[in-house]
Amino acid sequence: MFKVSIIIPVYNAEKKIRHAISSVMNQTMRFEDIELIFIDDRSTDKSVEVIQNYINFYPNIKLYQLEQNSGSPSKPRNYGISIASSDYIVFLDSDDTLLENACNRLYTEAKAGGYDIVRGYLRVVNGNISYYANKLNEDDLVSKKKLVEALISKQSTTVVGIYKKDFLLKNNITFNENIRMGEDTIFLSKCYSKTYNISYIDECIYNYIKGNDINNLSSTQSYGSRELNDHLYVWREAQKNMKLIGLDYYKLRLPVGFRSALQSMLYFSNGKIPKDDFMKLHEFLTENSQVLTNMSLAPRLLEIVDAIIKKDFELFVKCTKKRIVINGYDLKFIKPLIPWLEKYYLVEIDEWQGHNIHDEKRSLQLLEWADIIFCEWLLGNAVWYTNKKRNDQLLFIRMHRFELYQNYGKNIDVEKVDAFITVGMYYYEQFTKKFQFPREKMHLIPNYVDVEKFNKEKSKSIDIKYNLAVIGGLPARKRIDLAVDILSKLLEKDSRYKLHIIGSKPEEVDWLWRTENERKYYENIYERISKDNKLKDAVIFCGWQDSSEYLKSIGYVLSVSDAEKPESFHLAPAEGMASGSIGLLLNWPGVEYIYPKEFIVNDIIEMANKIQYINENGLFEEISKQGREFVSNYYNIEKVAQYFTNLIESTFLKKN
């Protein structure tokens, strides 16, 4: 006969379940006296396989699978209670662990005193930070009623402890399988309403591991209609249960629960709670306004409460969206993303006039307003914001090639930064190496293309297969001389080829034209073109254009940048692919992590030959389609925007 049955619900826990199992096997109670029951909720990973490896060696480890996924730990726990062999039950989540003396102390206390429930306290572990929670003091133990009051008001509603199986069965105490949030609260309120035969041991028995799923984007927390309705239901049920024994749950616990709900609305609802549910919340708060009497709320939470009381739904939506301030000099790369971010967040812009030049008064106002600080460029803006940010704010820095050759990265407070973002693997490694940024803070999110914007029918009045383009030919490292070389080789075979250089002309950019090396580079190109009759009519400097329109006449978009000063991403070929052009790229460092090998060539001769081969063999449409599908699948702005929101939400989840 086992002394204790430990019930562990399992769902896609292959990466963490071993820690839970080890904590059970390392108990001071003999492992043979413990029945370890796993209830798998139809995992889609290798959780079952991992557990099966233990079952092969230990007969007291048992595994059962539900017929279909239930979506919460309630049904697995209930099934575990029904099949447990021992008189006492301990619940353990698959990502948490038991302290080594937990089973022995809980069982000994329960057995000696004939208790239905024995509780202890726990340790919360969040990365390298840990702290104790649920600890009671001597004044809480003067009577059984006082103990129950303290368990409700001072402990979190986790089911940490040991429960007599017969007590649960006789009183029909189970976990509610119809809710996804608060099932522990109702379970405990039922327990407390049915017995005062409860004990508390002043010992830590449980490690609650916070944020284990931070890299699993699908597990990012949300708070919407279902969660709010679950909260309202749970609070009312808990109040009803506590009234059976003359206790007021609203007075004892609702301020804590309501604050938690407000924080979840702020952190995870992103303004998506429907109006009907908002009205339910207004009615609940109107009926129970006393909950606010002794609550001390942060300004952001007070704004939400004010909107609820006023029954102002539009204000409520605005107040429950997180606030992002995007800052930096030259925001052309980030601005296309803003409309997508505004679907979820309130966004304000702090556009700097230079690397270190800004309206500090406005920056300070936006700093006070923001929940999230997004620094575009690792320049003076990143230094200023890292020095000023509050501990409750998140700060992200997105880096490009340019900043690697500056020293601002050495002047920021790395501890204040929640995530560094690069658009390509090559510069991911280069930034990590140069500035010694912690790898756990480094994230790779690619550049994005507004696929719909470029999805326009190609011109039928010309044969676009003979039109090449370079988008952005400044500065010299863009190597338009190589594009001219490619054109020259193609013109030897066919006079129809043209090279369109889209973007500012060098003489139109003051700083560049004043730089001797840059000016001479372009003067040499101009001279070469003017002296070559074939090139003279085939190279077109067309200035800045609406590229989505201009690309309707372009067949190939070339990336010929200097390999010694490689691109961080080079968006132009991707935009070309989205338009139905073929993007071709020289093999600069890191390009293989961004574009498929079919679009990468080793030198200008290979690029010219590839263009000629495609055109002569009627392959243009096929390869164009491959490129368009690739960009749509990987770099569509909607998909990349989701990467950003996932990073923001998962970081909030980890921090809160």
XYZ file of C-alpha atoms in Angstrom:
656
model
C 0.000 0.000 0.000
C 1.369 3.409 -0.955
C 1.492 6.226 1.570
C 1.063 9.059 -0.944
C -0.254 9.345 -4.502
C 1.255 12.233 -6.470
C -0.894 13.309 -9.430
C 0.807 15.142 -12.311
C -1.241 16.388 -15.284
C 0.887 16.395 -18.426
C 0.587 18.297 -21.671
C 3.582 18.816 -23.970
C 6.034 18.723 -21.079
C 8.902 16.715 -22.576
C 11.468 19.467 -21.866
C 10.585 19.917 -18.195
C 8.936 16.753 -16.869
C 12.246 15.149 -15.864
C 12.788 17.816 -13.184
C 9.396 17.069 -11.649
C 10.094 13.319 -11.699
C 13.551 13.762 -10.172
C 12.105 15.845 -7.346
C 9.728 12.967 -6.505
C 12.397 10.294 -6.751
C 14.667 12.310 -4.438
C 12.137 12.546 -1.601
C 13.264 11.603 1.893
C 10.189 9.342 1.952
C 11.032 5.996 0.365
C 10.235 6.145 -3.329
C 8.572 2.744 -3.057
C 5.966 4.325 -0.733
C 4.960 6.856 -3.388
C 2.548 6.224 -6.231
C 3.415 8.597 -9.085
C 0.449 9.025 -11.437
C 0.752 10.851 -14.763
C -2.410 11.829 -16.614
C -1.508 12.834 -20.150
C -3.884 15.319 -21.780
C -3.098 14.047 -25.309
C 0.364 15.570 -25.640
C 1.640 16.113 -29.174
C 5.331 16.067 -28.228
C 7.415 13.236 -26.706
C 6.108 13.592 -23.147
C 4.605 10.086 -23.132
C 7.842 8.599 -24.447
C 9.869 10.317 -21.715
C 7.541 9.048 -18.973
C 7.432 5.555 -20.472
C 11.201 5.299 -20.091
C 10.755 5.633 -16.316
C 7.796 3.250 -16.192
C 9.974 0.514 -17.683
C 12.060 0.556 -14.487
C 9.668 1.650 -11.741
C 6.346 -0.167 -11.210
C 5.027 2.605 -8.937
C 5.077 5.091 -11.836
C 1.834 4.935 -13.820
C 0.673 6.664 -16.982
C -2.871 7.191 -18.248
C -4.053 9.124 -21.298
C -7.323 10.971 -21.717
C -9.333 10.185 -24.825
C -9.085 13.796 -26.021
C -7.403 17.005 -24.923
C -9.320 18.759 -22.152
C -7.388 22.046 -22.216
C -6.792 22.397 -18.473
C -5.379 20.400 -15.526
C -8.852 19.888 -14.024
C -9.942 16.720 -15.825
C -6.527 15.014 -15.484
C -6.499 15.783 -11.752
C -10.037 14.523 -11.286
C -9.199 11.301 -13.069
C -6.080 10.958 -10.959
C -8.114 11.319 -7.754
C -10.493 8.568 -8.880
C -7.738 6.011 -9.525
C -5.257 6.870 -6.756
C -4.389 3.861 -4.578
C -3.258 5.628 -1.412
C -5.203 7.461 1.275
C -3.435 10.784 0.654
C -3.000 12.843 -2.503
C -0.460 15.487 -3.513
C -0.861 17.543 -6.685
C 2.220 18.528 -8.673
C 2.367 20.420 -11.969
C 4.689 19.090 -14.648
C 6.904 22.186 -14.651
C 7.212 22.459 -10.848
C 9.139 20.456 -8.246
C 8.723 19.246 -4.686
C 11.233 20.004 -1.951
C 12.906 16.777 -0.856
C 11.159 16.588 2.542
C 7.698 17.526 1.225
C 6.032 14.104 1.139
C 7.467 12.972 4.438
C 6.483 16.120 6.347
C 3.008 16.433 4.811
C 2.160 12.766 5.253
C 3.498 12.577 8.822
C 1.502 15.662 9.846
C -1.703 14.461 8.149
C -1.442 10.959 9.577
C -0.549 12.017 13.100
C -3.369 14.568 13.387
C -5.911 12.821 11.204
C -6.106 15.959 9.094
C -8.097 16.235 5.883
C -5.732 18.912 4.528
C -2.188 19.965 5.362
C -0.697 23.054 3.746
C 2.826 24.497 3.756
C 4.438 27.358 1.896
C 6.238 27.532 -1.431
C 9.141 29.120 -3.223
C 8.588 31.046 -6.469
C 11.455 30.612 -8.924
C 11.732 33.019 -11.856
C 15.021 32.461 -13.661
C 17.811 33.390 -11.240
C 15.397 35.098 -8.848
C 13.474 33.242 -6.149
C 11.410 34.177 -3.122
C 9.138 32.508 -0.567
C 5.349 32.893 -0.690
C 2.304 31.637 1.251
C 4.144 31.734 4.566
C 1.914 32.222 7.633
C 2.813 33.426 11.140
C 1.896 32.299 14.650
C -1.045 34.705 14.927
C -2.689 32.901 12.008
C -2.727 29.600 13.899
C -4.578 30.528 17.096
C -7.770 28.773 15.935
C -8.962 26.659 13.026
C -11.249 29.440 11.787
C -8.377 31.908 11.967
C -6.209 29.459 10.036
C -8.784 29.153 7.248
C -9.059 32.941 7.071
C -5.279 33.176 6.748
C -5.128 30.427 4.107
C -7.655 32.361 2.032
C -6.266 35.853 2.547
C -2.519 35.224 2.704
C -1.856 32.224 0.479
C -2.037 32.020 -3.276
C -4.739 29.749 -4.629
C -2.413 26.947 -5.639
C -3.242 23.455 -4.423
C 0.097 23.005 -2.687
C -0.298 20.508 0.156
C -1.719 17.063 0.904
C -5.377 16.002 0.788
C -7.111 12.994 2.278
C -8.683 11.113 -0.609
C -11.668 9.919 1.423
C -12.445 13.518 2.413
C -12.487 14.620 -1.245
C -14.664 11.717 -2.376
C -17.198 11.906 0.457
C -17.743 15.624 -0.134
C -17.707 15.325 -3.915
C -14.856 17.839 -4.135
C -13.409 17.954 -7.637
C -11.869 20.492 -9.985
C -14.294 22.367 -12.220
C -13.703 21.133 -15.771
C -15.663 23.919 -17.473
C -13.302 26.778 -16.711
C -9.724 27.511 -17.736
C -8.831 29.931 -14.969
C -9.475 29.786 -11.222
C -10.177 26.072 -10.900
C -7.817 25.910 -7.896
C -9.721 28.717 -6.138
C -13.038 26.886 -6.347
C -11.422 23.584 -5.322
C -9.878 25.143 -2.209
C -13.024 27.075 -1.292
C -14.967 23.788 -1.407
C -12.346 22.144 0.797
C -12.364 24.952 3.363
C -16.167 25.031 3.442
C -16.329 21.320 4.325
C -13.759 21.006 7.107
C -11.835 22.817 9.796
C -9.695 19.712 10.157
C -6.784 21.487 8.544
C -3.151 21.952 9.549
C -0.317 24.191 8.409
C 3.375 23.260 8.617
C 5.929 26.031 8.658
C 8.043 24.491 5.937
C 8.674 25.127 2.241
C 7.385 22.129 0.319
C 7.066 23.258 -3.288
C 9.012 25.072 -6.017
C 6.664 27.015 -8.281
C 8.643 27.557 -11.494
C 7.471 30.750 -13.165
C 7.846 31.416 -16.874
C 9.003 27.956 -17.983
C 7.229 28.326 -21.334
C 8.733 31.675 -22.225
C 10.266 30.409 -25.476
C 7.117 28.579 -26.501
C 5.270 31.341 -28.302
C 2.063 29.361 -28.524
C 1.822 29.407 -24.735
C 1.838 33.196 -24.512
C -0.782 34.193 -21.933
C -3.970 35.944 -22.981
C -6.846 37.591 -21.196
C -10.122 37.913 -23.032
C -13.784 37.002 -22.828
C -13.296 33.504 -21.453
C -10.778 34.516 -18.811
C -12.888 37.421 -17.562
C -16.033 35.297 -17.368
C -14.086 32.586 -15.548
C -12.928 35.163 -13.000
C -16.439 36.484 -12.406
C -17.774 32.943 -12.010
C -14.951 31.861 -9.689
C -15.316 34.892 -7.404
C -19.051 34.327 -7.007
C -18.644 30.593 -6.375
C -15.900 31.139 -3.820
C -18.054 33.717 -2.025
C -20.974 31.282 -1.978
C -18.792 28.487 -0.557
C -17.230 30.664 2.146
C -20.590 31.984 3.280
C -21.448 28.407 4.293
C -18.984 28.774 7.153
C -19.617 32.438 7.874
C -16.618 33.875 6.019
C -16.607 36.687 3.476
C -14.411 35.712 0.520
C -14.826 39.133 -1.054
C -13.441 40.794 2.052
C -10.671 38.249 2.592
C -9.430 37.697 -0.954
C -11.220 39.637 -3.678
C -8.909 42.690 -3.520
C -6.000 40.402 -4.399
C -7.942 38.554 -7.092
C -9.360 41.739 -8.593
C -5.921 43.377 -8.739
C -4.569 40.266 -10.456
C -7.400 40.423 -12.996
C -6.701 44.118 -13.654
C -3.028 43.363 -14.212
C -3.918 40.556 -16.612
C -6.214 42.909 -18.519
C -3.393 45.420 -18.787
C -0.671 42.933 -19.654
C -2.495 40.485 -21.891
C -5.924 41.645 -23.099
C -4.640 44.292 -25.547
C -8.083 45.889 -25.610
C -9.809 42.744 -26.889
C -12.398 42.230 -24.132
C -15.894 42.458 -25.761
C -18.386 45.109 -24.700
C -20.900 42.575 -23.316
C -18.254 41.207 -20.964
C -17.184 44.723 -20.014
C -20.774 45.405 -18.947
C -20.745 42.267 -16.771
C -17.562 43.533 -15.128
C -19.149 46.953 -14.563
C -22.175 45.331 -12.909
C -19.988 43.149 -10.679
C -17.864 46.081 -9.548
C -20.960 48.232 -8.954
C -22.434 45.482 -6.760
C -19.170 45.013 -4.880
C -17.651 48.485 -4.807
C -16.347 47.814 -1.305
C -13.564 45.810 -2.907
C -11.907 49.109 -3.863
C -11.948 50.541 -0.331
C -8.687 49.068 0.874
C -6.976 48.660 -2.490
C -3.841 50.573 -3.385
C -3.562 50.525 -7.177
C -0.915 51.789 -9.553
C -2.013 54.694 -11.810
C -2.439 52.461 -14.862
C -4.771 50.127 -12.962
C -6.702 53.065 -11.521
C -7.365 54.257 -15.076
C -8.926 50.878 -15.900
C -11.056 50.932 -12.746
C -12.221 54.469 -13.521
C -13.331 53.396 -17.003
C -15.219 50.407 -15.560
C -17.028 52.536 -12.973
C -17.913 55.179 -15.583
C -19.176 52.441 -17.908
C -16.980 53.964 -20.631
C -16.156 51.042 -22.908
C -14.040 53.009 -25.390
C -11.912 54.366 -22.569
C -11.644 50.867 -21.108
C -10.349 49.493 -24.424
C -7.791 52.276 -24.601
C -6.705 51.756 -20.992
C -6.250 47.997 -21.435
C -3.876 48.349 -24.365
C -0.176 48.417 -23.644
C 1.637 51.611 -24.604
C 4.671 51.586 -26.856
C 6.974 54.505 -27.569
C 9.077 53.979 -30.697
C 12.128 56.189 -30.725
C 15.199 56.885 -32.805
C 16.670 58.795 -35.717
C 15.424 57.907 -39.223
C 12.501 55.559 -38.598
C 11.900 54.542 -42.217
C 12.562 50.853 -41.475
C 10.138 50.632 -38.556
C 7.288 52.908 -39.689
C 5.659 50.321 -42.012
C 5.243 48.075 -38.964
C 3.417 50.680 -36.888
C -0.100 50.118 -38.354
C 0.231 46.439 -37.495
C 1.367 47.166 -33.940
C -1.520 49.597 -33.522
C -3.942 46.692 -33.887
C -2.800 45.571 -30.433
C -1.094 48.526 -28.754
C -1.192 52.290 -28.357
C 1.829 53.655 -30.207
C 3.593 57.022 -29.924
C 6.655 58.194 -31.855
C 9.708 59.951 -30.440
C 11.622 60.781 -33.608
C 15.106 62.103 -32.943
C 16.782 64.736 -35.102
C 20.171 63.027 -34.937
C 22.061 60.266 -33.185
C 22.097 62.349 -29.984
C 19.667 65.155 -30.771
C 16.079 65.103 -29.518
C 13.351 67.058 -27.757
C 14.130 65.908 -24.236
C 10.924 67.343 -22.793
C 8.829 65.255 -25.184
C 11.009 62.197 -24.608
C 10.472 62.503 -20.858
C 6.702 62.788 -21.346
C 6.630 59.680 -23.520
C 8.901 57.852 -21.100
C 6.411 58.510 -18.306
C 3.527 57.334 -20.525
C 5.035 54.127 -21.938
C 4.847 50.508 -20.849
C 7.222 49.456 -23.606
C 10.202 51.329 -25.034
C 11.244 50.316 -28.533
C 14.581 51.783 -29.601
C 15.095 51.712 -33.356
C 18.893 51.851 -33.771
C 21.526 51.300 -31.097
C 22.494 54.972 -30.985
C 22.147 57.840 -28.522
C 18.420 57.145 -28.190
C 19.142 53.688 -26.770
C 21.692 55.109 -24.311
C 19.253 57.812 -23.131
C 16.293 55.476 -22.671
C 18.277 52.738 -20.914
C 19.505 55.332 -18.430
C 15.993 56.672 -17.782
C 13.635 53.672 -17.900
C 11.678 52.419 -14.890
C 11.935 48.862 -13.616
C 8.332 48.133 -14.588
C 8.934 49.064 -18.235
C 10.171 46.773 -20.995
C 12.909 48.010 -23.308
C 13.804 46.543 -26.706
C 16.606 47.646 -29.025
C 16.590 46.780 -32.727
C 20.002 46.948 -34.352
C 21.163 47.315 -37.940
C 24.528 47.078 -39.635
C 25.410 50.747 -39.046
C 25.582 50.562 -35.238
C 28.182 47.809 -35.262
C 30.726 50.407 -36.356
C 29.689 52.874 -33.628
C 30.440 52.676 -29.906
C 27.020 53.403 -28.432
C 26.658 49.737 -27.552
C 29.422 50.156 -24.967
C 27.551 52.947 -23.199
C 24.188 51.334 -22.549
C 23.122 49.655 -19.318
C 22.647 46.085 -20.540
C 20.754 45.145 -17.386
C 18.001 47.598 -18.363
C 17.503 45.981 -21.776
C 14.978 43.150 -22.060
C 15.849 42.152 -25.627
C 18.249 43.020 -28.431
C 16.906 42.371 -31.930
C 18.828 41.872 -35.160
C 17.422 41.162 -38.613
C 20.060 38.654 -39.723
C 22.201 35.899 -38.229
C 25.547 37.352 -39.339
C 25.039 40.599 -37.408
C 23.415 38.705 -34.549
C 26.809 37.105 -34.014
C 28.784 40.267 -34.714
C 26.861 42.363 -32.168
C 27.078 39.604 -29.577
C 30.821 39.355 -30.069
C 31.694 43.059 -30.167
C 29.533 44.296 -27.296
C 29.368 41.065 -25.272
C 25.583 41.185 -25.135
C 24.104 38.196 -23.240
C 22.893 35.567 -25.703
C 19.729 35.012 -23.692
C 18.761 38.598 -24.550
C 19.527 38.296 -28.261
C 16.631 37.731 -30.674
C 16.495 37.293 -34.432
C 13.465 38.836 -36.154
C 13.775 39.311 -39.925
C 12.915 42.380 -41.915
C 9.458 42.517 -43.415
C 7.796 43.126 -46.742
C 4.317 44.505 -47.333
C 3.541 41.722 -49.792
C 0.142 43.113 -50.715
C 1.631 46.499 -51.557
C 4.012 44.942 -54.091
C 1.558 42.392 -55.474
C 0.763 44.267 -58.698
C 0.443 43.036 -62.229
C 3.637 43.383 -64.252
C 3.720 45.703 -67.241
C 2.723 44.017 -70.482
C 3.866 46.831 -72.763
C 7.551 45.895 -72.337
C 9.559 42.710 -71.878
C 10.471 43.095 -68.202
C 12.968 40.202 -68.350
C 15.525 42.598 -69.779
C 15.144 45.243 -67.067
C 17.519 44.987 -64.098
C 17.374 47.201 -61.027
C 19.415 48.190 -58.005
C 17.328 49.857 -55.299
C 19.414 52.270 -53.265
C 22.829 52.774 -54.833
C 24.399 54.849 -52.049
C 27.007 54.791 -50.553
C 29.888 53.204 -52.468
C 29.681 49.931 -50.538
C 26.472 49.237 -52.466
C 28.856 48.571 -55.392
C 26.735 49.675 -58.315
C 29.939 49.353 -60.358
C 29.412 45.595 -60.146
C 25.843 45.999 -61.392
C 27.253 47.958 -64.329
C 29.734 45.120 -64.941
C 26.849 42.616 -65.038
C 24.935 44.817 -67.446
C 27.987 45.144 -69.672
C 28.367 41.359 -69.916
C 24.687 40.923 -70.732
C 24.822 43.620 -73.415
C 27.457 41.579 -75.186
C 24.724 38.980 -75.774
C 21.624 41.146 -76.124
C 21.222 44.927 -76.532
C 17.805 44.962 -74.869
C 19.143 44.861 -71.303
C 18.780 47.991 -69.128
C 19.963 48.776 -65.592
C 17.701 51.017 -63.477
C 19.347 52.572 -60.416
C 16.517 53.608 -58.107
C 17.274 56.140 -55.386
C 19.029 59.443 -54.790
C 21.839 60.394 -57.100
C 25.175 60.814 -55.298
C 25.492 64.509 -56.158
C 22.129 65.107 -54.461
C 23.468 63.971 -51.061
C 25.675 66.688 -49.554
C 27.666 64.619 -47.065
C 28.456 61.967 -49.645
C 29.480 64.351 -52.405
C 31.755 66.196 -49.971
C 33.485 62.909 -49.098
C 36.381 62.590 -51.536
C 36.498 58.786 -51.790
C 32.762 58.556 -52.296
C 32.671 61.332 -54.870
C 35.562 59.880 -56.883
C 33.921 56.450 -56.879
C 30.758 57.800 -58.526
C 32.634 60.156 -60.841
C 34.519 57.146 -62.177
C 31.252 55.300 -62.791
C 29.768 58.328 -64.579
C 32.866 58.626 -66.728
C 32.825 54.940 -67.608
C 29.169 55.109 -68.663
C 29.643 58.258 -70.727
C 32.534 56.726 -72.681
C 30.752 53.446 -73.452
C 28.089 53.841 -76.118
C 26.317 50.648 -75.048
C 26.169 51.649 -71.394
C 25.285 55.266 -72.102
C 21.750 54.384 -73.157
C 21.373 51.323 -70.924
C 22.060 52.759 -67.430
C 19.165 54.799 -66.058
C 19.554 56.851 -62.876
C 15.871 57.272 -62.136
C 15.892 58.912 -58.694
C 13.571 57.898 -55.893
C 10.396 56.231 -57.063
C 7.428 54.462 -55.562
C 9.160 51.112 -55.825
C 5.904 49.153 -55.758
C 4.915 50.963 -58.971
C 8.336 51.082 -60.594
C 8.949 47.372 -60.025
C 6.029 46.582 -62.333
C 8.526 47.195 -65.154
C 11.494 45.365 -63.577
C 12.450 41.719 -64.090
C 15.483 41.383 -61.805
C 16.467 43.134 -58.563
C 20.168 42.781 -57.807
C 22.093 42.832 -54.542
C 25.758 43.428 -55.359
C 26.941 44.912 -52.058
C 30.534 44.756 -50.883
C 31.309 41.403 -49.231
C 33.743 43.099 -46.829
C 30.942 45.357 -45.565
C 27.966 43.003 -45.875
C 24.317 43.885 -45.644
C 22.388 43.117 -42.484
C 19.429 41.876 -44.523
C 19.043 43.839 -47.789
C 15.337 44.253 -48.234
C 15.356 45.280 -51.895
C 15.595 41.751 -53.376
C 12.731 40.622 -51.099
C 10.566 43.527 -52.267
C 11.479 42.602 -55.830
C 10.436 39.001 -55.238
C 7.134 40.148 -53.732
C 6.499 42.142 -56.934
C 7.151 39.139 -59.145
C 10.714 40.122 -60.050
C 13.596 37.717 -59.462
C 15.955 38.737 -56.690
C 19.597 37.744 -57.168
C 22.280 38.278 -54.539
C 26.047 38.047 -54.429
C 27.307 35.735 -51.719
C 28.053 38.287 -48.991
C 28.501 36.949 -45.411
C 25.202 35.953 -43.849
C 23.122 36.027 -47.027
C 22.617 32.260 -46.846
C 20.637 32.700 -43.601
C 18.233 35.149 -45.260
C 17.660 34.000 -48.857
C 17.410 30.546 -50.494
C 20.550 29.248 -52.190
C 18.755 29.265 -55.580
C 18.916 33.086 -55.553
C 22.541 33.408 -54.409
C 25.540 33.517 -56.777
C 29.283 33.640 -56.121
C 30.359 36.418 -58.506
C 29.162 38.804 -61.186
C 29.954 36.387 -64.017
C 27.711 33.756 -62.447
C 24.980 36.371 -61.924
C 25.086 37.510 -65.548
C 25.099 33.913 -66.768
C 22.158 33.042 -64.506
C 20.067 35.907 -65.853
C 20.871 34.918 -69.413
C 20.163 31.225 -68.731
C 16.767 31.969 -67.128
C 15.694 34.188 -69.998
C 16.908 31.899 -72.787
C 15.239 28.819 -71.276
C 11.868 30.328 -70.447
C 12.301 29.866 -66.694
C 11.408 33.380 -65.591
C 7.802 32.696 -64.528
C 8.703 29.553 -62.590
C 11.547 31.161 -60.630
C 9.595 34.363 -60.115
C 6.803 32.328 -58.525
C 9.278 30.574 -56.198
C 10.619 33.904 -54.988
C 7.186 35.401 -54.411
C 6.065 32.353 -52.409
C 9.248 32.454 -50.327
C 8.798 36.094 -49.348
C 5.086 35.586 -48.638
C 5.817 32.622 -46.391
C 8.724 34.099 -44.416
C 8.828 37.897 -44.629
C 5.207 38.975 -44.990
C 4.772 42.003 -42.738
C 1.793 40.426 -40.965
C 3.854 37.370 -40.021
C 6.849 39.436 -38.864
C 4.562 41.750 -36.869
C 3.396 38.628 -35.039
C 7.019 37.857 -34.142
C 7.247 41.265 -32.491
C 3.977 40.863 -30.582
C 4.991 37.365 -29.465
C 8.283 38.718 -28.135
C 6.515 41.550 -26.317
C 3.858 39.298 -24.793
C 6.236 36.523 -23.770
C 8.606 39.053 -22.173
C 5.687 40.548 -20.241
C 4.714 37.060 -19.135
C 8.223 36.335 -17.905
C 8.554 39.638 -16.073
C 5.106 39.629 -14.493
